[in-house]
Amino acid sequence: MAFPTSRIGLNFLFLLIAFCSSPPATAKTLTIATASNFHSTLLKLVESFHKLNPSVRINISSGSSGSLYTRISMGAPYDLFFSADVDTPKRLDGQGLVKKNTRFTYAYGRLAFWAPGDNAKISVREMIEKHQGKLVIANPKIAPYGKAAEQLLKLYSKDSKKYQLVVAENVVQAHQYIKGGSVVAGFVSYSQLLLRGGQARGYIAVFDDKQLEQQVVLLSRSREVELALEFLRFIQSDGARKIIEDSGYRLPKAGGDV
Amino acid sequence: MFEPVLLSLQLATSATIILLIVSIPLAWWLANGSSIFRSVVWATTALPLVLPPTVLGFYLLLAFSPASGLGKLIVDWFGVQLAFSFAGLLIASVIYSLPFVVQPLQIGFERLDGRTIEAALSLRANWWVIITRVIFPQLKGAFLVAFTLGFAHTLGEFGVVLMIGGNIPGETQVISIAIYESVEMLDYAKAHLYSVGLLVFSFIVLFLTYARNSFSLKRKGE
C-alpha cells in the first residue's frame, strides 16, 4: 500500500524540480520604471515602439517617483526612469546613478482638480472650499503631483488643518479613489482624465500655471544601453510626441540632445 | 498574462521544497529539546506570525541592497544581487513562511508515539523500515499540512514582496503584486481574473488537505 504512494510522491518531486528551473531568458529586455501618472501613456508609446522593434520585450514598473527613487538607490535593475519631476532624476544624477547626458525633459504634466459628481458652474477655489471636508491628494512626500497639490492648497488657505486630506500612495491611486467613489473630489493628473477617448465627466479644472516638468534618465547600471538610447530617441520622435500630447501633456521644445 | 501566475507557482514551489528541507531537522530539534536556547529559536521562528511583513521587508531590503555592506559582499562573492530579484524573493519567502511549516511538523514530532519505535527496534527492524513504515505513517498528516500551509502562505505573500521585489514583470511581479497593479491601473477585469483564480485555487488546496485529514481520522476511529 505504501509503495505506490511514495512513488507518486517521488514523481511529483521530480516534476517540481523540473518546474522550478528558471524560465528561458528572452533576447533583449528593457525594464522601465515610470511615475504612475505616465504609465498609461508609456503603454501607448511602448505599443508603438513594438511595431518598429517587434522582438524587444519591455517590462514596466510604476509607482510614485519617490518610491521608485528609493528602489533605484537600493539597486533595482531598471534601465530607464520616467520621473514626474526634475528633482528626483537630478538627485540620482548627483549620486552617479545616471549615464552622462541622458537626463532630459520628456513632458510637462498638468495638475487637475476633479469632482466627477459635481457640475456646478463655480470657480475652482469655491469648488475646493465646497469639498474641503474630504479631498484626496497623492502623498506629497513621495509624489510630485501630491506636492504640487499641497502647495496649491497652501496658497488657498494658511490654515493647513482646514482641509481633510485623504493621502493616496501615488497619483494613480488618488484617481482610483475618486473614480471608485470613496472620495468625492481631489487632485489628479490631467492625463488620467483623458483615458479611453474623451474627457472624464464632472467638474474638471486644470492648473496650467502649475505645470510639472517631468524628466527621464538612463540609469548607469543598465545593461541594455543601446536599446535604452534607442527608446529615448524614439520618445523624441514626432509620432511619440503626438502620443504624449494627445495623452494630456504639454511638450518640451523639439530637438532633444540624446 | 500568465507570467505572474507562473512566477508565483515557481516561487511557492521552490520555497516549500527548501522549507521542508530546513524545517524537518529544526522541528525535530524543537520537539525534542528543552533548553533556554530552544525557546529562543522557537520564538525566533515564530516571529513572522506576529510581525507585520513590512518589518521583515525593511530589514531584508537593507541587507540585500548592494548599497549595504552585506548586499555588496553577496554581489562580490556570488555575483547575484538579492534585492529586486527572484533569488531575494525566494530567501524572503523561506523566512516569512517558516513558522507555517515548522509548527505543524513540530506538533507532529511531539505526538510521535515513542513506544511504536521501541517496539519496532525490539523486533530488530532496520532504520529504513522504521522511518518508512513506523514514523512516516504517523507524520503523513503533519507533512501534508506543513506542505500546504507553506505553499499557500508563500502564494499569498504581499507586503514583503512589494518591498523587496520592486514589481518587475517576469522577475518579481508575482500574482499578488499583479493584482495590486491591475487595481491601481483600473484594470478591474485583470484584477478579477487573478483574484478569482487565486481564491478558487487556494480553497481547493485547503479543502483537499483538510478533507483528507478528517477522512483519515475517521478511518482511524473505526
Short mmCIF file of C-alpha atoms in Angstrom, two decimals:
data_model
loop_
_atom_site.label_atom_id
_atom_site.label_comp_id
_atom_site.label_asym_id
_atom_site.label_seq_id
_atom_site.Cartn_x
_atom_site.Cartn_y
_atom_site.Cartn_z
CA MET A 1 0.00 0.00 0.00
CA ALA A 2 2.72 2.43 0.99
CA PHE A 3 4.83 1.79 -2.07
CA PRO A 4 2.66 3.35 -4.85
CA THR A 5 2.06 6.45 -2.74
CA SER A 6 5.76 7.07 -2.29
CA ARG A 7 6.39 6.54 -5.99
CA ILE A 8 3.76 9.12 -6.83
CA GLY A 9 5.39 11.41 -4.31
CA LEU A 10 8.77 10.89 -5.95
CA ASN A 11 7.42 11.60 -9.42
CA PHE A 12 5.77 14.70 -8.10
CA LEU A 13 9.06 15.85 -6.62
CA PHE A 14 10.85 15.41 -9.95
CA LEU A 15 8.10 17.34 -11.64
CA LEU A 16 8.52 20.13 -9.12
CA ILE A 17 12.28 20.29 -9.59
CA ALA A 18 11.89 20.42 -13.36
CA PHE A 19 9.27 23.08 -12.91
CA CYS A 20 11.45 25.18 -10.63
CA SER A 21 14.28 25.62 -13.10
CA SER A 22 14.13 29.20 -14.24
CA PRO A 23 12.37 30.29 -17.43
CA PRO A 24 14.42 30.79 -20.60
CA ALA A 25 15.90 34.25 -20.90
CA THR A 26 14.43 36.40 -23.67
CA ALA A 27 16.72 38.03 -26.19
CA LYS A 28 16.50 41.69 -25.26
CA THR A 29 14.57 43.13 -22.36
CA LEU A 30 14.19 46.74 -21.40
CA THR A 31 12.96 47.42 -17.88
CA ILE A 32 11.37 50.81 -17.41
CA ALA A 33 10.36 52.44 -14.14
CA THR A 34 7.73 55.13 -14.53
CA ALA A 35 5.97 57.64 -12.36
CA SER A 36 2.43 56.35 -12.18
CA ASN A 37 0.86 59.34 -13.94
CA PHE A 38 2.79 58.46 -17.10
CA HIS A 39 2.13 54.71 -17.01
CA SER A 40 -0.83 54.61 -19.38
CA THR A 41 0.88 56.96 -21.81
CA LEU A 42 4.03 54.87 -21.67
CA LEU A 43 2.00 51.78 -22.55
CA LYS A 44 0.85 53.52 -25.73
CA LEU A 45 4.42 54.56 -26.51
CA VAL A 46 5.67 51.03 -25.95
CA GLU A 47 3.00 49.64 -28.24
CA SER A 48 4.13 51.98 -30.96
CA PHE A 49 7.82 51.18 -30.29
CA HIS A 50 6.99 47.48 -30.60
CA LYS A 51 5.83 48.00 -34.16
CA LEU A 52 9.34 49.17 -35.03
CA ASN A 53 11.12 46.58 -32.84
CA PRO A 54 8.91 43.51 -32.58
CA SER A 55 11.48 41.25 -30.91
CA VAL A 56 12.14 43.53 -27.95
CA ARG A 57 10.48 42.83 -24.61
CA ILE A 58 9.65 45.79 -22.39
CA ASN A 59 8.79 45.50 -18.71
CA ILE A 60 7.20 48.41 -16.90
CA SER A 61 7.13 49.05 -13.15
CA SER A 62 5.13 52.00 -11.94
CA GLY A 63 4.96 53.83 -8.64
CA SER A 64 5.41 57.27 -7.16
CA SER A 65 8.63 59.00 -8.22
CA GLY A 66 9.81 58.96 -4.61
CA SER A 67 9.30 55.26 -4.08
CA LEU A 68 10.99 54.50 -7.40
CA TYR A 69 13.90 56.70 -6.34
CA THR A 70 14.32 54.57 -3.21
CA ARG A 71 14.23 51.37 -5.23
CA ILE A 72 16.79 52.69 -7.71
CA SER A 73 19.19 53.79 -5.00
CA MET A 74 18.74 50.34 -3.42
CA GLY A 75 19.87 48.77 -6.68
CA ALA A 76 16.68 47.98 -8.61
CA PRO A 77 17.57 46.77 -12.10
CA TYR A 78 15.82 49.41 -14.20
CA ASP A 79 17.18 50.73 -17.48
CA LEU A 80 15.11 53.89 -17.77
CA PHE A 81 13.31 56.02 -15.23
CA PHE A 82 10.49 58.37 -16.20
CA SER A 83 10.04 60.67 -13.23
CA ALA A 84 7.21 63.11 -12.56
CA ASP A 85 9.63 65.86 -11.62
CA VAL A 86 13.13 67.24 -12.15
CA ASP A 87 14.43 66.97 -8.60
CA THR A 88 14.39 63.19 -8.35
CA PRO A 89 16.35 62.50 -11.58
CA LYS A 90 18.71 65.32 -10.61
CA ARG A 91 19.36 63.72 -7.24
CA LEU A 92 20.09 60.36 -8.92
CA ASP A 93 22.38 62.17 -11.33
CA GLY A 94 24.24 63.74 -8.43
CA GLN A 95 24.76 60.29 -6.92
CA GLY A 96 26.33 58.98 -10.10
CA LEU A 97 23.45 56.61 -10.82
CA VAL A 98 22.68 58.18 -14.20
CA LYS A 99 24.52 57.79 -17.52
CA LYS A 100 26.09 61.07 -18.56
CA ASN A 101 23.98 63.46 -20.64
CA THR A 102 20.87 61.32 -20.68
CA ARG A 103 18.67 63.43 -18.45
CA PHE A 104 16.08 65.48 -20.32
CA THR A 105 12.51 66.71 -20.12
CA TYR A 106 10.02 64.49 -21.92
CA ALA A 107 6.76 66.17 -20.95
CA TYR A 108 5.08 68.79 -18.83
CA GLY A 109 2.41 67.23 -16.67
CA ARG A 110 -0.71 69.14 -15.71
CA LEU A 111 -2.22 69.09 -12.27
CA ALA A 112 -6.00 68.89 -12.33
CA PHE A 113 -8.83 69.12 -9.83
CA TRP A 114 -11.62 66.65 -10.42
CA ALA A 115 -15.07 66.23 -8.90
CA PRO A 116 -16.92 63.75 -11.12
CA GLY A 117 -20.29 64.07 -9.39
CA ASP A 118 -20.45 67.86 -9.43
CA ASN A 119 -21.35 70.12 -12.34
CA ALA A 120 -21.73 73.44 -10.52
CA LYS A 121 -20.51 76.43 -12.53
CA ILE A 122 -18.25 77.95 -9.91
CA SER A 123 -14.57 78.80 -9.65
CA VAL A 124 -12.00 76.18 -8.65
CA ARG A 125 -11.43 77.94 -5.41
CA GLU A 126 -15.11 77.79 -4.49
CA MET A 127 -15.19 74.20 -5.62
CA ILE A 128 -12.31 73.26 -3.36
CA GLU A 129 -13.97 75.11 -0.48
CA LYS A 130 -17.14 73.16 -1.15
CA HIS A 131 -15.35 69.81 -0.92
CA GLN A 132 -12.81 70.72 1.73
CA GLY A 133 -14.25 68.04 4.02
CA LYS A 134 -12.75 65.22 2.01
CA LEU A 135 -10.16 65.73 -0.69
CA VAL A 136 -7.70 63.20 -1.99
CA ILE A 137 -4.13 64.05 -2.97
CA ALA A 138 -1.14 61.86 -3.78
CA ASN A 139 1.38 61.58 -0.95
CA PRO A 140 3.28 64.91 -1.12
CA LYS A 141 6.38 63.33 0.41
CA ILE A 142 6.92 60.92 -2.46
CA ALA A 143 4.67 62.01 -5.32
CA PRO A 144 5.34 65.27 -7.24
CA TYR A 145 1.65 65.65 -8.13
CA GLY A 146 0.81 65.45 -4.44
CA LYS A 147 3.45 68.02 -3.65
CA ALA A 148 2.08 70.40 -6.28
CA ALA A 149 -1.45 69.92 -4.92
CA GLU A 150 -0.28 70.60 -1.39
CA GLN A 151 1.45 73.81 -2.46
CA LEU A 152 -1.72 74.92 -4.19
CA LEU A 153 -3.84 74.29 -1.12
CA LYS A 154 -1.37 76.28 0.96
CA LEU A 155 -1.87 79.21 -1.40
CA TYR A 156 -5.62 78.98 -0.90
CA SER A 157 -5.55 78.78 2.86
CA LYS A 158 -2.95 79.46 5.50
CA ASP A 159 -4.77 77.13 7.84
CA SER A 160 -3.34 73.76 6.87
CA LYS A 161 -5.75 71.83 9.09
CA LYS A 162 -8.73 73.21 7.23
CA TYR A 163 -8.73 70.56 4.53
CA GLN A 164 -9.35 66.97 5.41
CA LEU A 165 -6.99 65.18 3.11
CA VAL A 166 -7.03 61.56 2.10
CA VAL A 167 -3.48 60.73 1.11
CA ALA A 168 -3.05 58.19 -1.67
CA GLU A 169 0.15 56.29 -2.40
CA ASN A 170 0.53 57.94 -5.80
CA VAL A 171 -1.49 59.97 -8.27
CA VAL A 172 -2.99 56.91 -9.97
CA GLN A 173 -4.34 55.72 -6.65
CA ALA A 174 -5.74 59.21 -5.97
CA HIS A 175 -7.59 58.98 -9.28
CA GLN A 176 -8.80 55.49 -8.41
CA TYR A 177 -10.23 56.66 -5.06
CA ILE A 178 -12.30 59.33 -6.80
CA LYS A 179 -13.36 57.10 -9.66
CA GLY A 180 -14.34 54.32 -7.28
CA GLY A 181 -16.47 56.80 -5.35
CA SER A 182 -14.74 56.53 -1.99
CA VAL A 183 -13.72 60.19 -2.20
CA VAL A 184 -15.81 62.88 -3.89
CA ALA A 185 -13.05 65.08 -5.24
CA GLY A 186 -9.33 65.62 -5.39
CA PHE A 187 -6.17 66.31 -7.31
CA VAL A 188 -5.07 64.10 -10.17
CA SER A 189 -3.01 64.36 -13.31
CA TYR A 190 -4.91 65.73 -16.31
CA SER A 191 -3.71 62.83 -18.47
CA GLN A 192 -5.73 60.44 -16.31
CA LEU A 193 -8.90 62.33 -17.15
CA LEU A 194 -8.36 61.77 -20.86
CA LEU A 195 -8.25 58.00 -20.73
CA ARG A 196 -10.41 55.98 -23.14
CA GLY A 197 -11.13 58.66 -25.67
CA GLY A 198 -12.84 61.74 -24.33
CA GLN A 199 -12.55 63.73 -21.16
CA ALA A 200 -13.95 62.36 -17.91
CA ARG A 201 -17.33 63.63 -16.70
CA GLY A 202 -17.95 66.13 -13.93
CA TYR A 203 -16.05 69.21 -12.81
CA ILE A 204 -12.51 69.49 -14.11
CA ALA A 205 -10.09 72.34 -13.59
CA VAL A 206 -6.56 72.30 -14.97
CA PHE A 207 -3.88 74.38 -13.29
CA ASP A 208 -1.73 75.36 -16.21
CA ASP A 209 0.30 77.74 -14.09
CA LYS A 210 1.31 74.65 -12.11
CA GLN A 211 2.93 72.50 -14.76
CA LEU A 212 5.13 69.68 -13.65
CA GLU A 213 8.31 69.36 -15.64
CA GLN A 214 8.93 65.63 -15.97
CA GLN A 215 12.36 64.22 -16.76
CA VAL A 216 13.65 60.86 -17.86
CA VAL A 217 17.10 59.34 -17.24
CA LEU A 218 19.09 56.36 -18.45
CA LEU A 219 20.39 54.62 -15.34
CA SER A 220 24.06 53.80 -15.19
CA ARG A 221 23.52 50.19 -14.16
CA SER A 222 21.60 49.46 -17.37
CA ARG A 223 22.87 46.50 -19.39
CA GLU A 224 20.86 47.45 -22.47
CA VAL A 225 22.31 50.89 -23.11
CA GLU A 226 21.91 50.75 -26.90
CA LEU A 227 18.28 49.72 -26.69
CA ALA A 228 17.57 52.25 -23.95
CA LEU A 229 19.09 55.05 -26.04
CA GLU A 230 17.00 53.93 -28.98
CA PHE A 231 13.89 54.17 -26.84
CA LEU A 232 14.91 57.65 -25.68
CA ARG A 233 15.40 58.74 -29.29
CA PHE A 234 12.02 57.22 -30.10
CA ILE A 235 10.14 59.23 -27.49
CA GLN A 236 11.54 62.40 -29.07
CA SER A 237 10.23 61.44 -32.50
CA ASP A 238 7.22 63.24 -33.96
CA GLY A 239 4.97 60.20 -33.64
CA ALA A 240 5.82 59.70 -29.99
CA ARG A 241 5.45 63.40 -29.23
CA LYS A 242 1.97 63.32 -30.69
CA ILE A 243 1.06 60.39 -28.44
CA ILE A 244 2.35 62.28 -25.38
CA GLU A 245 0.47 65.44 -26.34
CA ASP A 246 -2.76 63.57 -27.08
CA SER A 247 -2.47 61.98 -23.64
CA GLY A 248 -2.86 65.36 -21.98
CA TYR A 249 0.71 66.61 -21.56
CA ARG A 250 2.43 69.70 -22.83
CA LEU A 251 5.56 69.13 -24.88
CA PRO A 252 9.12 70.38 -24.42
CA LYS A 253 10.74 72.11 -27.41
CA ALA A 254 11.57 69.72 -30.25
CA GLY A 255 15.14 68.64 -30.98
CA GLY A 256 16.44 66.78 -27.98
CA ASP A 257 20.06 66.05 -27.18
CA VAL A 258 20.20 62.28 -26.80
CA MET B 1 -0.78 37.50 -18.81
CA PHE B 2 0.04 34.16 -17.16
CA GLU B 3 3.55 35.17 -16.23
CA PRO B 4 2.68 36.35 -12.68
CA VAL B 5 0.81 33.06 -12.12
CA LEU B 6 3.76 31.01 -13.28
CA LEU B 7 6.15 33.10 -11.23
CA SER B 8 4.03 32.71 -8.10
CA LEU B 9 3.84 28.95 -8.56
CA GLN B 10 7.59 28.76 -9.09
CA LEU B 11 8.27 30.85 -6.02
CA ALA B 12 5.86 28.87 -3.84
CA THR B 13 7.15 25.51 -5.05
CA SER B 14 10.83 26.34 -4.62
CA ALA B 15 10.22 27.97 -1.25
CA THR B 16 8.22 24.98 0.01
CA ILE B 17 10.89 22.49 -1.02
CA ILE B 18 13.60 24.50 0.73
CA LEU B 19 11.32 24.99 3.73
CA LEU B 20 10.69 21.27 4.13
CA ILE B 21 14.42 20.53 3.96
CA VAL B 22 15.21 23.19 6.56
CA SER B 23 12.21 22.55 8.78
CA ILE B 24 12.47 18.78 9.28
CA PRO B 25 15.65 18.88 11.41
CA LEU B 26 14.62 22.17 13.00
CA ALA B 27 11.17 20.92 14.01
CA TRP B 28 12.64 17.64 15.26
CA TRP B 29 15.07 19.52 17.45
CA LEU B 30 12.36 21.88 18.72
CA ALA B 31 10.11 18.93 19.53
CA ASN B 32 12.76 17.05 21.49
CA GLY B 33 14.78 19.59 23.43
CA SER B 34 14.13 21.69 26.49
CA SER B 35 16.88 24.25 26.90
CA ILE B 36 16.54 28.03 27.08
CA PHE B 37 18.31 28.13 23.72
CA ARG B 38 15.46 26.06 22.27
CA SER B 39 12.92 28.63 23.48
CA VAL B 40 14.97 31.37 21.84
CA VAL B 41 14.99 29.52 18.50
CA TRP B 42 11.31 28.67 18.82
CA ALA B 43 10.39 32.30 19.43
CA THR B 44 12.59 33.42 16.52
CA THR B 45 11.00 31.07 14.01
CA ALA B 46 7.54 32.19 15.13
CA LEU B 47 8.28 35.91 14.68
CA PRO B 48 6.85 36.15 11.13
CA LEU B 49 3.48 35.15 12.61
CA VAL B 50 3.21 38.33 14.64
CA LEU B 51 5.40 40.93 12.93
CA PRO B 52 3.98 42.98 10.07
CA PRO B 53 5.64 41.95 6.79
CA THR B 54 6.99 45.48 6.47
CA VAL B 55 9.44 44.83 9.31
CA LEU B 56 10.94 41.84 7.54
CA GLY B 57 10.75 43.67 4.21
CA PHE B 58 12.54 46.70 5.59
CA TYR B 59 15.46 44.79 7.08
CA LEU B 60 15.79 42.45 4.12
CA LEU B 61 15.83 45.44 1.79
CA LEU B 62 18.65 46.99 3.81
CA ALA B 63 20.53 43.70 3.96
CA PHE B 64 20.07 42.78 0.29
CA SER B 65 20.76 46.16 -1.26
CA PRO B 66 24.15 46.46 -2.98
CA ALA B 67 24.40 49.82 -1.21
CA SER B 68 24.78 47.93 2.08
CA GLY B 69 27.82 46.03 3.33
CA LEU B 70 26.20 42.60 3.33
CA GLY B 71 24.48 43.14 -0.01
CA LYS B 72 27.75 44.18 -1.60
CA LEU B 73 29.52 41.16 -0.12
CA ILE B 74 26.91 38.85 -1.65
CA VAL B 75 27.27 40.53 -5.03
CA ASP B 76 31.08 40.29 -4.86
CA TRP B 77 31.18 36.67 -3.72
CA PHE B 78 28.27 35.08 -5.52
CA GLY B 79 27.65 37.55 -8.32
CA VAL B 80 23.94 37.79 -7.55
CA GLN B 81 22.03 40.77 -6.37
CA LEU B 82 19.28 39.78 -3.97
CA ALA B 83 17.29 42.99 -3.80
CA PHE B 84 14.70 43.15 -6.60
CA SER B 85 15.47 39.64 -7.82
CA PHE B 86 13.78 36.25 -7.78
CA ALA B 87 16.55 34.81 -5.57
CA GLY B 88 15.92 37.52 -2.99
CA LEU B 89 12.18 36.82 -3.03
CA LEU B 90 12.90 33.15 -2.50
CA ILE B 91 15.02 33.79 0.59
CA ALA B 92 12.43 36.22 1.96
CA SER B 93 9.64 33.70 1.36
CA VAL B 94 11.54 30.98 3.18
CA ILE B 95 11.93 33.22 6.22
CA TYR B 96 8.40 34.53 6.02
CA SER B 97 6.70 31.14 5.72
CA LEU B 98 8.99 29.31 8.14
CA PRO B 99 6.56 29.09 11.09
CA PHE B 100 3.83 27.73 8.83
CA VAL B 101 5.98 24.72 8.02
CA VAL B 102 7.90 24.29 11.27
CA GLN B 103 4.92 24.36 13.61
CA PRO B 104 2.79 21.58 12.07
CA LEU B 105 5.91 19.40 11.80
CA GLN B 106 6.86 20.16 15.38
CA ILE B 107 3.41 19.16 16.58
CA GLY B 108 3.65 16.01 14.51
CA PHE B 109 7.03 15.10 16.00
CA GLU B 110 5.79 15.80 19.52
CA ARG B 111 2.83 13.47 19.03
CA LEU B 112 5.01 10.73 17.65
CA ASP B 113 4.47 7.63 19.75
CA GLY B 114 7.89 6.59 21.05
CA ARG B 115 6.63 3.15 22.03
CA THR B 116 5.95 2.19 18.41
CA ILE B 117 9.58 2.91 17.59
CA GLU B 118 10.79 0.96 20.61
CA ALA B 119 8.57 -1.94 19.60
CA ALA B 120 9.99 -1.88 16.08
CA LEU B 121 13.53 -1.71 17.48
CA SER B 122 12.88 -4.67 19.75
CA LEU B 123 11.76 -6.57 16.66
CA ARG B 124 15.16 -5.69 15.12
CA ALA B 125 13.68 -3.64 12.30
CA ASN B 126 16.33 -1.59 10.49
CA TRP B 127 16.12 2.23 10.46
CA TRP B 128 14.87 2.47 6.90
CA VAL B 129 11.92 0.27 7.76
CA ILE B 130 11.29 2.24 10.96
CA ILE B 131 11.29 5.55 9.13
CA THR B 132 9.12 4.45 6.20
CA ARG B 133 6.77 2.07 8.00
CA VAL B 134 6.57 3.37 11.56
CA ILE B 135 7.44 7.06 11.70
CA PHE B 136 6.25 8.37 8.33
CA PRO B 137 2.70 6.96 8.51
CA GLN B 138 2.22 8.79 11.81
CA LEU B 139 3.55 12.02 10.31
CA LYS B 140 1.80 11.98 6.94
CA GLY B 141 -0.88 14.37 8.13
CA ALA B 142 1.63 16.79 9.63
CA PHE B 143 3.69 16.81 6.42
CA LEU B 144 0.64 17.44 4.32
CA VAL B 145 -0.45 20.38 6.47
CA ALA B 146 3.10 21.79 6.55
CA PHE B 147 3.44 21.50 2.78
CA THR B 148 0.05 23.06 2.10
CA LEU B 149 0.41 25.94 4.53
CA GLY B 150 3.96 26.70 3.38
CA PHE B 151 2.88 26.69 -0.25
CA ALA B 152 -0.35 28.63 0.24
CA HIS B 153 1.22 31.20 2.52
CA THR B 154 4.03 31.91 0.06
CA LEU B 155 1.47 32.22 -2.72
CA GLY B 156 -0.44 34.80 -0.69
CA GLU B 157 2.58 36.86 0.28
CA PHE B 158 2.31 40.56 -0.49
CA GLY B 159 3.98 43.05 1.85
CA VAL B 160 7.48 41.62 1.81
CA VAL B 161 7.36 41.03 -1.94
CA LEU B 162 6.23 44.57 -2.61
CA MET B 163 9.08 45.99 -0.54
CA ILE B 164 11.99 43.91 -1.76
CA GLY B 165 10.70 42.83 -5.19
CA GLY B 166 10.08 46.15 -6.87
CA ASN B 167 7.29 44.91 -9.16
CA ILE B 168 9.40 43.78 -12.10
CA PRO B 169 7.43 41.69 -14.61
CA GLY B 170 8.95 38.26 -15.18
CA GLU B 171 11.28 38.60 -12.20
CA THR B 172 9.43 39.71 -9.09
CA GLN B 173 5.90 40.53 -10.22
CA VAL B 174 4.07 37.67 -8.53
CA ILE B 175 0.31 37.30 -8.64
CA SER B 176 -0.47 39.36 -5.53
CA ILE B 177 1.57 42.27 -6.91
CA ALA B 178 -0.05 41.88 -10.32
CA ILE B 179 -3.47 42.19 -8.65
CA TYR B 180 -2.38 45.33 -6.79
CA GLU B 181 -1.08 46.86 -10.02
CA SER B 182 -4.19 45.98 -12.03
CA VAL B 183 -6.38 47.60 -9.39
CA GLU B 184 -4.19 50.70 -9.45
CA MET B 185 -4.40 50.87 -13.22
CA LEU B 186 -8.20 50.47 -13.00
CA ASP B 187 -7.88 47.23 -14.98
CA TYR B 188 -10.57 45.51 -12.94
CA ALA B 189 -11.07 42.70 -15.45
CA LYS B 190 -7.50 41.53 -14.97
CA ALA B 191 -7.69 42.03 -11.20
CA HIS B 192 -10.83 39.89 -11.09
CA LEU B 193 -9.27 37.19 -13.21
CA TYR B 194 -6.23 36.86 -10.95
CA SER B 195 -8.20 37.22 -7.73
CA VAL B 196 -10.90 34.71 -8.55
CA GLY B 197 -8.26 32.29 -9.79
CA LEU B 198 -6.28 32.61 -6.58
CA LEU B 199 -9.41 32.34 -4.46
CA VAL B 200 -10.62 29.15 -6.12
CA PHE B 201 -7.16 27.59 -6.19
CA SER B 202 -6.50 28.34 -2.50
CA PHE B 203 -9.89 27.00 -1.49
CA ILE B 204 -9.42 23.75 -3.40
CA VAL B 205 -5.96 23.18 -1.94
CA LEU B 206 -7.10 23.82 1.63
CA PHE B 207 -10.29 21.81 1.16
CA LEU B 208 -8.41 18.80 -0.17
CA THR B 209 -5.92 18.95 2.69
CA TYR B 210 -8.47 19.25 5.44
CA ALA B 211 -10.88 16.78 3.86
CA ARG B 212 -8.13 14.22 3.58
CA ASN B 213 -7.08 14.75 7.18
CA SER B 214 -10.58 14.43 8.59
CA PHE B 215 -11.27 11.33 6.48
CA SER B 216 -8.11 9.63 7.66
CA LEU B 217 -9.01 10.49 11.25
CA LYS B 218 -12.42 8.94 10.77
CA ARG B 219 -10.92 5.80 9.35
CA LYS B 220 -8.63 5.53 12.35
CA GLY B 221 -11.63 5.89 14.65
CA GLU B 222 -13.48 2.99 13.10
#
